[in-house]
Every structure is written in structure tokens, then in C-alpha cells.
Coordinates of C-alpha atoms and ligand atoms in Angstrom, one line a residue:
M310 CA -18.3 24.9 4.0
P311 CA -21.2 25.7 1.4
L312 CA -24.6 25.8 2.8
D313 CA -25.8 22.4 0.8
D314 CA -22.9 20.3 2.4
H315 CA -23.8 21.1 5.7
P316 CA -24.8 17.7 7.3
D317 CA -28.0 19.4 8.7
L318 CA -29.1 20.2 5.5
Q319 CA -28.3 17.3 3.3
V320 CA -31.4 15.7 1.6
P321 CA -32.7 12.0 0.7
A322 CA -31.0 11.1 -2.7
H323 CA -34.5 10.7 -4.4
W324 CA -35.5 14.4 -3.8
L325 CA -35.2 16.6 -6.8
R326 CA -33.1 19.9 -7.4
P327 CA -33.0 22.4 -10.3
G328 CA -30.9 21.0 -13.1
M329 CA -32.2 17.1 -12.7
P330 CA -34.2 15.9 -15.7
A331 CA -36.8 14.6 -13.3
Y332 CA -37.3 18.1 -11.5
E333 CA -38.4 19.6 -14.7
T334 CA -41.3 17.4 -15.0
A335 CA -42.1 17.3 -11.4
R336 CA -42.5 21.0 -11.1
R337 CA -45.0 21.1 -13.9
I338 CA -48.5 21.3 -12.7
W339 CA -51.7 21.3 -15.2
N340 CA -52.2 24.8 -15.3
G341 CA -49.2 25.8 -17.8
M342 CA -49.6 29.6 -16.5
H343 CA -47.5 28.4 -13.5
D344 CA -43.9 28.2 -14.6
R345 CA -42.5 28.0 -11.2
R346 CA -39.0 26.8 -9.8
P347 CA -39.1 25.5 -6.1
A348 CA -35.6 25.0 -4.6
L349 CA -36.3 21.3 -4.2
I350 CA -39.0 18.9 -4.8
A351 CA -39.5 16.0 -1.8
P352 CA -41.5 13.2 -3.3
C353 CA -43.2 11.4 -0.6
G354 CA -44.6 7.9 -0.2
D355 CA -45.7 7.8 3.6
P356 CA -46.4 10.1 6.3
G357 CA -42.8 9.5 7.9
Q358 CA -41.2 11.0 4.7
V359 CA -43.9 14.0 4.8
S360 CA -42.6 14.6 8.3
E361 CA -38.9 14.3 7.3
A362 CA -39.6 17.3 4.6
L363 CA -41.0 19.3 7.0
R364 CA -38.3 19.2 9.6
H365 CA -35.8 19.8 6.6
A366 CA -37.9 22.8 5.1
A367 CA -37.7 24.4 8.9
R368 CA -34.0 23.8 9.0
A369 CA -33.2 25.1 5.7
D370 CA -35.7 28.0 6.3
L371 CA -37.8 27.1 3.2
E372 CA -41.6 27.7 2.8
I373 CA -43.4 24.7 1.6
T374 CA -46.1 24.3 -0.9
V375 CA -48.2 20.9 -1.3
R376 CA -48.9 19.0 -4.3
G377 CA -51.9 16.6 -4.4
G378 CA -52.7 16.2 -8.2
G379 CA -51.5 19.7 -8.9
H380 CA -54.7 20.5 -10.8
N381 CA -55.3 23.8 -8.7
V382 CA -55.8 26.6 -11.2
A383 CA -54.4 29.3 -9.1
G384 CA -51.2 27.2 -9.1
T385 CA -51.2 26.8 -5.1
A386 CA -49.2 23.6 -5.3
V387 CA -46.0 25.1 -6.6
A388 CA -43.9 28.4 -5.8
D389 CA -40.6 29.6 -6.6
N390 CA -37.9 28.9 -4.0
T391 CA -39.7 26.9 -1.8
L392 CA -39.7 23.0 -0.7
M393 CA -42.5 21.2 -2.7
I394 CA -44.0 18.5 -0.8
D395 CA -45.3 16.0 -3.8
L396 CA -47.6 13.5 -2.6
S397 CA -47.9 11.9 -6.1
P398 CA -46.3 8.7 -4.9
M399 CA -49.0 8.2 -2.4
R400 CA -51.8 6.7 -4.9
T401 CA -52.8 3.3 -3.5
V402 CA -56.5 2.8 -2.7
T403 CA -57.8 0.1 -0.7
V404 CA -61.7 -0.8 -0.6
D405 CA -63.8 -2.7 2.1
P406 CA -66.8 -3.2 -0.1
V407 CA -68.7 -4.6 2.9
A408 CA -68.2 -1.5 5.1
R409 CA -68.3 0.5 1.9
T410 CA -65.4 2.3 2.7
A411 CA -62.1 3.2 0.7
Q412 CA -58.6 4.1 2.1
A413 CA -57.3 6.5 -0.4
G414 CA -53.6 7.8 -0.4
G415 CA -53.1 11.7 -0.1
G416 CA -52.0 12.0 -3.7
C417 CA -54.6 10.0 -5.5
L418 CA -56.2 11.2 -8.7
L419 CA -59.9 10.6 -9.3
A420 CA -59.0 8.1 -11.4
D421 CA -57.4 5.9 -9.2
L422 CA -60.3 6.0 -6.6
D423 CA -62.7 5.1 -9.4
A424 CA -60.4 2.4 -10.6
A425 CA -60.3 0.6 -7.3
T426 CA -64.1 1.2 -6.4
T427 CA -66.1 0.8 -9.3
P428 CA -65.6 -2.9 -9.7
H429 CA -67.4 -3.3 -6.5
G430 CA -70.4 -1.2 -7.8
L431 CA -69.2 1.5 -5.4
A432 CA -68.0 4.8 -6.0
C433 CA -67.2 8.0 -3.6
P434 CA -69.0 11.2 -5.1
A435 CA -66.1 13.4 -6.7
G436 CA -65.4 15.8 -9.7
V437 CA -66.1 15.4 -13.3
V438 CA -62.6 15.2 -14.7
S439 CA -60.4 11.9 -13.6
H440 CA -57.0 13.5 -13.9
T441 CA -58.2 16.0 -10.8
G442 CA -56.6 15.4 -7.5
L443 CA -58.4 13.8 -4.7
G444 CA -56.4 15.8 -2.2
G445 CA -57.6 19.3 -3.1
L446 CA -60.9 18.6 -4.4
T447 CA -61.9 16.8 -1.1
L448 CA -60.4 19.4 1.1
G449 CA -62.3 22.4 -0.8
G450 CA -65.6 20.5 -1.1
G451 CA -66.0 18.5 -4.4
Y452 CA -68.7 18.6 -6.8
G453 CA -69.6 16.2 -9.1
W454 CA -72.2 14.2 -10.8
L455 CA -73.4 12.3 -7.8
A456 CA -73.7 15.7 -5.7
R457 CA -77.3 16.1 -5.9
T458 CA -77.9 12.3 -4.8
W459 CA -75.4 11.9 -2.2
G460 CA -73.7 15.1 -1.5
L461 CA -70.1 16.5 -1.8
T462 CA -67.0 14.6 -1.5
C463 CA -65.9 16.3 1.5
D464 CA -69.3 15.0 3.2
H465 CA -68.0 11.5 2.4
L466 CA -64.8 12.1 4.5
L467 CA -64.9 9.7 7.2
A468 CA -61.4 10.1 8.8
A469 CA -58.0 11.4 7.7
E470 CA -54.4 10.5 8.6
V471 CA -52.8 14.1 8.8
V472 CA -49.2 15.2 9.2
L473 CA -49.4 18.3 11.2
A474 CA -47.0 21.4 11.1
D475 CA -45.0 20.0 13.9
G476 CA -44.4 16.8 12.1
S477 CA -46.4 14.6 14.0
V478 CA -49.2 12.3 12.6
V479 CA -52.7 12.2 13.7
E480 CA -55.9 10.4 12.9
A481 CA -58.8 12.9 12.7
T482 CA -62.1 11.1 13.0
E483 CA -65.5 12.0 14.5
D484 CA -64.2 11.0 18.0
D485 CA -60.7 12.3 17.9
H486 CA -59.6 15.6 16.7
D487 CA -63.1 16.1 15.5
D488 CA -62.5 19.9 14.9
L489 CA -59.9 19.1 12.6
L490 CA -62.2 16.6 10.7
W491 CA -64.8 19.3 10.5
A492 CA -62.0 22.0 9.1
L493 CA -60.6 19.4 6.7
R494 CA -64.4 19.0 5.2
G495 CA -64.2 22.2 2.8
G496 CA -62.2 24.3 4.6
G497 CA -59.1 23.8 2.1
G498 CA -55.7 22.7 2.4
N499 CA -54.6 24.9 5.4
F500 CA -54.4 22.5 8.5
G501 CA -52.0 19.7 7.5
I502 CA -51.3 17.2 5.0
V503 CA -53.4 14.5 4.6
T504 CA -51.8 11.4 3.4
R505 CA -54.8 9.0 3.8
F506 CA -58.3 9.7 3.3
T507 CA -61.1 7.3 4.7
L508 CA -64.3 7.7 2.3
R509 CA -67.7 6.6 2.5
L510 CA -68.8 4.9 -0.6
R511 CA -72.3 5.0 -2.3
P512 CA -73.8 1.9 -5.0
V513 CA -73.3 2.9 -8.4
G514 CA -74.7 1.3 -11.8
P515 CA -75.2 2.2 -15.2
V516 CA -76.1 5.6 -15.8
H517 CA -78.6 7.1 -18.5
H518 CA -76.8 10.0 -20.4
H519 CA -78.7 12.4 -22.6
T520 CA -77.2 15.7 -24.0
G521 CA -78.6 18.2 -26.4
V522 CA -77.1 20.8 -28.2
Y523 CA -78.5 24.3 -29.3
P524 CA -77.5 27.1 -31.4
L525 CA -76.2 30.0 -29.3
A526 CA -79.6 32.0 -30.7
A527 CA -82.0 29.8 -28.9
A528 CA -80.0 29.9 -25.7
Q529 CA -81.7 32.4 -23.8
D530 CA -85.2 30.6 -24.3
V531 CA -83.7 27.2 -23.6
L532 CA -82.0 28.5 -20.3
A533 CA -85.4 29.8 -19.3
A534 CA -86.9 26.2 -19.7
Y535 CA -84.1 24.9 -18.0
R536 CA -84.7 27.2 -14.9
D537 CA -88.2 25.7 -14.8
F538 CA -87.3 22.1 -15.0
A539 CA -83.9 21.8 -13.1
P540 CA -84.9 22.8 -9.9
R541 CA -88.2 20.2 -10.1
Q542 CA -86.3 17.1 -10.7
P543 CA -85.4 14.4 -8.2
D544 CA -82.3 14.4 -6.6
A545 CA -80.9 11.4 -8.8
L546 CA -81.4 13.6 -12.0
H547 CA -78.2 15.9 -12.3
T548 CA -78.2 18.3 -15.1
V549 CA -75.4 20.5 -16.4
G550 CA -74.8 23.0 -19.1
A551 CA -72.3 24.4 -21.2
L552 CA -71.4 27.1 -23.8
K553 CA -68.5 26.4 -25.7
H554 CA -67.7 26.0 -29.3
A555 CA -69.0 22.9 -31.0
G556 CA -66.8 20.2 -32.0
T557 CA -66.9 18.1 -35.0
A558 CA -68.3 14.9 -33.5
D559 CA -70.7 12.7 -36.0
W560 CA -73.8 13.4 -33.9
I561 CA -73.2 17.6 -33.9
P562 CA -74.9 19.2 -37.1
A563 CA -72.2 20.3 -39.3
K564 CA -73.9 24.0 -39.3
L565 CA -73.0 24.3 -35.7
H566 CA -69.4 22.8 -36.1
G567 CA -66.6 25.7 -34.6
R568 CA -69.4 27.9 -33.5
A569 CA -70.4 28.9 -29.9
A570 CA -73.4 26.3 -28.9
L571 CA -75.3 25.7 -25.7
F572 CA -75.0 21.9 -24.5
L573 CA -77.3 20.8 -21.8
T574 CA -76.9 17.2 -20.3
A575 CA -79.2 15.5 -18.0
A576 CA -77.6 12.2 -16.3
W577 CA -80.1 9.8 -14.5
F578 CA -78.5 7.7 -11.4
G579 CA -81.6 5.8 -10.7
D580 CA -82.7 2.8 -12.3
P581 CA -81.3 3.2 -16.1
D582 CA -84.5 1.9 -17.5
E583 CA -86.5 4.8 -15.8
G584 CA -83.9 7.2 -17.2
P585 CA -85.8 8.3 -20.6
A586 CA -89.0 9.3 -18.5
H587 CA -86.9 12.0 -16.6
T588 CA -85.0 13.3 -19.1
D589 CA -87.0 13.2 -22.7
R590 CA -89.6 15.7 -21.8
F591 CA -86.9 18.3 -21.5
F592 CA -85.4 17.8 -24.8
D593 CA -88.7 17.1 -26.4
T594 CA -90.0 20.6 -25.4
T595 CA -87.0 22.7 -26.0
G596 CA -86.3 21.2 -29.4
P597 CA -82.3 20.9 -29.8
A598 CA -80.5 20.8 -33.0
A599 CA -79.4 17.2 -32.1
T600 CA -79.4 14.8 -29.1
L601 CA -77.0 12.1 -28.2
V602 CA -78.3 9.4 -25.7
R603 CA -76.1 7.0 -24.1
R604 CA -76.1 4.5 -21.3
M605 CA -72.7 4.1 -19.9
S606 CA -71.1 2.8 -16.7
Y607 CA -70.5 5.3 -14.2
A608 CA -66.4 4.7 -14.5
E609 CA -67.0 5.7 -18.5
L610 CA -69.0 8.9 -17.2
Q611 CA -66.1 10.1 -15.1
S612 CA -63.4 10.0 -18.1
L613 CA -66.0 11.5 -20.5
G614 CA -64.5 15.2 -19.7
D615 CA -60.8 14.3 -19.6
H616 CA -59.7 15.2 -22.8
G617 CA -61.4 18.8 -22.9
E618 CA -59.0 20.3 -20.7
P619 CA -55.4 18.4 -21.0
A620 CA -52.3 19.4 -18.8
G621 CA -50.2 22.2 -20.1
H622 CA -52.5 24.6 -21.6
R623 CA -52.8 28.0 -20.2
Y624 CA -56.0 28.4 -18.0
F625 CA -57.7 31.2 -15.9
T626 CA -61.0 30.6 -14.2
K627 CA -63.7 32.8 -12.4
S628 CA -66.6 31.4 -10.7
C629 CA -69.8 32.5 -9.0
Y630 CA -73.3 31.2 -7.3
P631 CA -75.8 32.7 -9.7
A632 CA -78.9 33.3 -7.0
D633 CA -81.1 32.7 -9.9
L634 CA -81.4 31.9 -13.5
T635 CA -83.5 35.0 -14.4
P636 CA -83.9 36.2 -17.8
R637 CA -81.0 38.9 -16.8
T638 CA -78.8 36.3 -15.9
A639 CA -79.4 34.1 -18.9
A640 CA -78.5 37.3 -20.8
A641 CA -75.2 37.7 -19.1
F642 CA -74.4 34.0 -19.7
V643 CA -75.3 34.5 -23.6
T644 CA -73.1 37.9 -23.6
A645 CA -70.1 36.0 -22.1
A646 CA -70.3 33.2 -24.5
E647 CA -70.3 35.9 -27.5
E648 CA -67.2 37.7 -26.1
M649 CA -65.3 34.2 -25.5
P650 CA -61.7 35.1 -27.1
S651 CA -60.6 31.3 -27.7
P652 CA -62.5 28.6 -28.9
L653 CA -60.9 26.5 -26.1
S654 CA -62.8 28.3 -23.4
S655 CA -66.0 27.2 -21.7
I656 CA -69.0 28.6 -19.6
D657 CA -70.1 25.6 -17.2
F658 CA -73.1 26.1 -15.3
E659 CA -75.2 23.5 -13.4
Y660 CA -78.2 23.7 -11.0
L661 CA -77.1 22.2 -7.6
R662 CA -79.1 21.7 -4.2
G663 CA -80.4 18.1 -3.7
A664 CA -78.6 16.3 -1.0
I665 CA -75.7 18.9 -1.1
D666 CA -78.2 21.3 0.8
Q667 CA -80.0 18.7 2.7
L668 CA -77.2 17.4 4.6
P669 CA -76.2 19.0 8.1
D670 CA -74.6 22.3 7.5
E671 CA -72.7 21.7 10.7
D672 CA -70.9 18.7 10.0
S673 CA -68.3 20.3 7.5
A674 CA -66.6 23.7 7.2
F675 CA -68.1 23.7 3.3
P676 CA -69.8 27.3 3.3
S677 CA -72.2 27.4 0.5
R678 CA -74.7 24.5 0.6
S679 CA -77.7 26.4 -0.3
A680 CA -76.3 27.9 -3.5
P681 CA -78.7 27.0 -6.4
Y682 CA -76.4 27.3 -9.5
I683 CA -72.9 27.3 -10.0
F684 CA -71.6 29.2 -13.0
T685 CA -67.9 29.0 -14.1
A686 CA -66.2 30.9 -16.9
S687 CA -62.8 29.0 -17.9
S688 CA -60.4 30.7 -20.2
Q689 CA -58.1 28.1 -22.0
W690 CA -55.7 28.7 -24.6
T691 CA -52.0 28.0 -25.8
D692 CA -50.0 31.2 -27.0
P693 CA -48.7 33.2 -24.0
R694 CA -49.2 36.4 -26.1
Q695 CA -52.9 35.7 -25.7
D696 CA -52.7 36.0 -22.1
A697 CA -54.0 39.3 -21.8
P698 CA -57.7 38.9 -23.3
N699 CA -58.0 35.2 -21.9
V700 CA -57.4 36.7 -18.5
A701 CA -59.7 39.6 -18.8
W702 CA -62.6 37.7 -20.1
P703 CA -63.7 35.5 -16.8
R704 CA -63.1 38.7 -15.0
R705 CA -65.4 40.7 -17.0
S706 CA -68.1 37.6 -17.1
I707 CA -68.0 37.5 -13.4
E708 CA -68.3 41.2 -13.1
R709 CA -71.5 41.6 -15.1
L710 CA -72.9 38.5 -13.2
A711 CA -72.0 39.8 -9.6
P712 CA -75.1 41.8 -8.8
T713 CA -77.2 38.8 -9.5
C714 CA -75.2 36.5 -7.4
T715 CA -75.0 35.0 -3.8
G716 CA -71.6 36.9 -3.1
G717 CA -70.2 33.4 -2.1
A718 CA -67.9 31.4 -4.5
Y719 CA -66.2 28.0 -4.1
V720 CA -62.8 28.0 -2.8
N721 CA -61.5 25.4 -5.1
Y722 CA -62.0 27.8 -8.1
L723 CA -60.6 30.8 -6.6
H724 CA -57.9 32.4 -9.0
D725 CA -56.2 35.7 -8.1
E726 CA -58.6 37.4 -5.6
A727 CA -58.9 40.6 -3.5
P728 CA -57.5 40.2 0.1
G729 CA -60.6 39.3 2.4
R730 CA -62.0 37.1 -0.2
V731 CA -61.8 34.0 1.8
L732 CA -63.6 35.3 4.8
E733 CA -66.3 36.8 2.5
I734 CA -66.6 33.3 1.3
Y735 CA -66.7 31.4 4.6
G736 CA -68.6 34.3 6.5
T737 CA -67.5 35.5 9.7
D738 CA -68.7 32.6 11.9
R739 CA -67.3 29.7 10.0
H740 CA -64.0 31.6 9.2
T741 CA -63.5 32.4 13.1
R742 CA -64.0 28.6 14.0
L743 CA -61.6 27.9 10.9
A744 CA -59.2 30.2 12.2
A745 CA -59.5 28.8 15.9
V746 CA -58.8 25.2 14.3
K747 CA -55.8 26.7 12.6
K748 CA -54.4 28.0 15.8
A749 CA -54.8 24.8 17.3
Y750 CA -53.0 22.8 14.6
D751 CA -50.9 25.2 12.6
P752 CA -50.1 28.4 14.9
A753 CA -47.1 29.5 12.7
N754 CA -49.4 29.1 9.5
L755 CA -46.9 26.9 7.9
F756 CA -49.6 25.8 5.4
R757 CA -50.0 29.3 3.9
R758 CA -49.3 28.8 0.1
N759 CA -52.9 28.2 -0.7
Q760 CA -56.5 30.1 -0.2
N761 CA -55.4 30.8 3.4
I762 CA -57.0 31.2 6.6
E763 CA -54.7 32.9 9.0
P764 CA -54.8 31.4 12.8
T765 CA -56.7 33.4 15.3
P766 CA -54.1 35.9 16.6
S767 CA -52.9 35.3 20.2
Ligands
FAD1373 C1 -59.8 19.8 -15.2 C2 -60.2 20.1 -14.0 C3 -61.5 19.7 -13.5 C4 -62.2 20.1 -12.2 N1 -63.3 19.6 -11.9 C5 -63.8 19.5 -10.7 C6 -65.1 19.0 -10.2 O1 -65.8 18.3 -11.2 N2 -65.7 19.3 -9.1 C7 -64.8 20.1 -8.2 O2 -65.3 20.2 -7.2 N3 -63.6 20.4 -8.7 C8 -63.2 20.6 -9.9 N4 -61.8 21.0 -9.9 C9 -61.3 22.0 -9.1 C10 -60.5 21.1 -8.1 O3 -61.1 20.6 -7.2 C11 -59.2 21.9 -7.7 O4 -58.5 22.4 -8.7 C12 -58.5 21.1 -6.7 O5 -57.6 22.2 -5.9 C13 -57.6 20.0 -7.3 O6 -57.0 19.2 -6.3 P1 -55.3 18.9 -6.6 O7 -54.8 18.0 -5.4 O8 -55.4 18.5 -7.9 O9 -54.6 20.3 -6.3 P2 -53.2 20.7 -6.2 O10 -52.8 22.1 -7.1 O11 -52.3 19.5 -6.0 O12 -53.6 21.4 -4.6 C14 -54.5 22.3 -4.5 C15 -54.5 22.6 -3.0 O13 -54.6 21.6 -1.9 C16 -54.0 21.2 -1.4 N5 -53.5 19.7 -1.1 C17 -53.9 19.0 -2.2 N6 -53.7 17.7 -1.9 C18 -53.5 17.8 -0.4 C19 -53.6 17.0 0.7 N7 -53.3 15.4 0.5 N8 -53.4 17.3 1.8 C20 -53.0 18.7 2.2 N9 -53.3 19.6 1.2 C21 -53.6 19.1 0.0 C22 -52.5 21.8 -1.6 O14 -51.6 22.2 -1.0 C23 -53.0 23.0 -2.5 O15 -53.0 24.2 -1.8 C24 -61.5 20.8 -11.3 C25 -59.9 21.2 -11.5 C26 -59.8 20.9 -12.9 C27 -58.3 21.7 -13.2

């Protein structure tokens, strides 16, 4: 009897195999660099279906991958000849506006969460592109517009329903499986498959949003002013910068169209009428070529970055935490911008701290609370023949910055890394504790197709 016909190996009718048209769509993830072909794709709508997929993988001797939103730049959601557990059917969100909590399915996108919470004037702090998956983002940390005001997404994880490696389902809370909850808050997708996230929500209102654009020649001076300005602001002011090619929007002067330029944005999350008092001074003193000032809803803000990073393009990212924005570091930013091989690429940076740094370090596995700045060089291009220069550029940019960085990195922005990098990022004490949680919940390291933490050896 052919192996596939063996009764133990027969699979539910809605699972996808090579040759089925839906398989071709389901195997694709956001980063077009990863053209991989799983042996099977199991779309899972509830914890029971996830357990069934795990049982099948064990019987068929298949490694598994887990797909949340499919946005991980390293492509950890998909691998050749594996069983992909696809959580995308689990995108329901329910909100308790009185308790200010949300229950979100393990395959939600940030857009699903915002669509459910913002009509109540509430939001869970999360990332800045609405087609990102909540799962991977939360399990790795979760930076976003509200991080300085309220903290990371993982700081808002109150409980999680988790399918463990043995197929059993547990609810991790601060009272029960508290070690697992701690690890899920920033320790990555290592410990089980989260089928429901219970999240704390925060009040949000209209946002005062102020952007300035500067020619690249002015960038070094403006970055010096930014270094002076950003750390002295209230936590409700979040500032982000980007070095990228300017588009042709009406507000951008024609002389900058298509040229590498510096964009700085300050967003105020307090009373929007007070916003100008907090943002204007920086732009008045740094003399941008043009500014754009808007008041927008939080939901609008959350989808502002969506169009710039479409699914299917090719991406390669490297990131680090600069210890300071000294003139030397700023010069390295500018050199990286000058060397950008693709006009679709960008350098993104922001001043962090605020609530991220103030929340108790021991409550989560997240390792880098005190990092002042984050820097990311993201290559984006479309032609596979241009892979080599676009992969080389972020690597070179980070190598140049390395002597002025903390040595840590954000686990969700890791791409191809040297062995030992995950240990380096978490540090020995935190990594030892994570490895012990791993041993308790996934001793055979079933969940290993990620930025992996191996269980403590027996
Ligand atoms: C365009 C874009 C914008 C981004 N913006 C931000 C940002 O603003 N802030 C920020 O912090 N990060 C940001 N990121 C990074 C993002 O946090 C990571 O890419 C994250 O891994 C995405 O999660 P996902 O569920 O979409 O990924 P996937 O590729 O589906 O999964 C990534 C990893 O998480 C695991 N995983 C996913 N869901 C679950 C689950 N429910 N249970 C168990 N394991 C799971 C997977 O197994 C996999 O190993 C961005 C990424 C992109 C591509």
C-alpha cells in the first residue's frame, strides 16, 4: 500500500498538498525570498485541529512549522518537506470594553485586532504595519507607536491558550503555568502554539502626527538635533526616523522626488490639542524642506505604513540597538543611506525607552528593555538577479555600526544569524531560564523552526 493510503496517514479533506491550487497560495509568505514547498499545509481553526496536526506530524515523521501572519522576514513560518500548521483561519477577536481586554485568535493580523478594539476607543499596543501577524509579533516582543506610552505588545499579554508539543491544551496565566506565560512574553515561538491571546487594552484617541522631510545633506545635523530632543520628551511623544527615497506626494518638494532623504515623524498620544506644543519646536529649529501635519485616528495611523511593504517583494533585514546617536553613529546611518542599492529600501530608527524601560524586567522574557535606539536596514527589491547587492547592503551597514551598538538585537528582526546569536541576545541568565521552560514544555524541541532555544540538556 502506498504510504499516503495508509489509514494512519490519511488527512482531513481541507488540508493542502502540492498540486492543489490553494496550496500554491497558502505556502506563500510575505517575504518573496522564501519560495518553499511544505509536504502538507494544515489550516487550523481551533486548538483541537492544531493537536490533530501535531499528531499527524508525529505519525508521518514530519517536522512542523507554524504560520501566524507569515511576516517573519527570515521565513520561519514555512520550510520544504514539512507540515505547516497554518493558523490563518483563527482570526476572531472579541473585546470586553469594560474589563479593557481582548481575546484574539492565534492567526490574527494586527488589522483584525485594531478593527475590533478601536470602535471602543481602545487598542493593544502593537506594530506599525497592519498586515503583520499578532502571533509572531507578540511572542517576540512587539514594538509600535504606543510602546513608549504603554510598553510592548508582550507586556500586554495577560494569558494565552497554548497547544503544547504533546497535543494537550493549557491556559497560561499569571497563576497557572506562569513560567510558560513569562516565556511567551518575548521568548519567541518556541514553547507551543498559541491559539488565543488575552490582551490588555489601553485607551486611544485621535493622534497629532507631524512629519518633516530633509535632504540627505542635512541629515547629520538633524540627527544631532534629534539626539538632543528625543530623550527629553514625555513618554506620550513617539518619534521615528527613516532614510529612504522620497516619493512624489504633493507635500514633498519636487527637488527631493526620487532622492534619498531623511524623514522624521513625531506622534503625540496625549490630548491632540496639546500636540503642536510638543512637536513644533523640533521642526521649527531644524528647518525641514517640508512638513506634513495631520490629526488622525489611531486606526488610520496603524495602516499608514501598509502600502510601503507589499507581500511578494524580496526583503532582507538586519537590525541592532545603537547605544547612542553620536556623530559617528549618525555618519554611519548616512553612509548606509548613500549606499542603498534599491530605491525601495529603507533605514528605520527610533528612540525607544519610556514605558518599555520602566516596566519590571522580570515580568517577561523580553531581553532588551533599556536599549535607547533601534536601527534597521531593510532591503526591498523585486528582481532575483539583484539578490546579492541587496543582501550585502544591510549586512555591511550593521557591521559598520556594530562597534557603537549594545550587542543585542530584536529577535523578530533576526534574519540569517551566526550560531549562538540567540544566546547572545537573551544573555546567559535569561537564556538558561528559557531553556528550562523549553525542557518542561517541549523537551524534544518540536518547535525548532524559529530563532530557536534548545531545551536544557538532561
Ligand atoms: C512589514 C513588517 C512590519 C513589521 N513591523 C513591526 C513592528 O512595527 N514592530 C515589531 O515589533 N515587529 C514588526 N515586524 C516584525 C514582526 O514582529 C515579525 O516579523 C513577526 O515574526 C511577525 O509575526 P507573524 O505571525 O506575521 O510571523 P510568522 O512568519 O507567521 O511567524 C513568525 C514566528 O512566530 C511563530 N508564531 C507565529 N504565530 C504563532 C502562534 N500563534 N503561536 C506560536 N508561534 C507562532 C512562528 O512559528 C514563527 O516561528 C514587522 C514585520 C514586517 C514584515
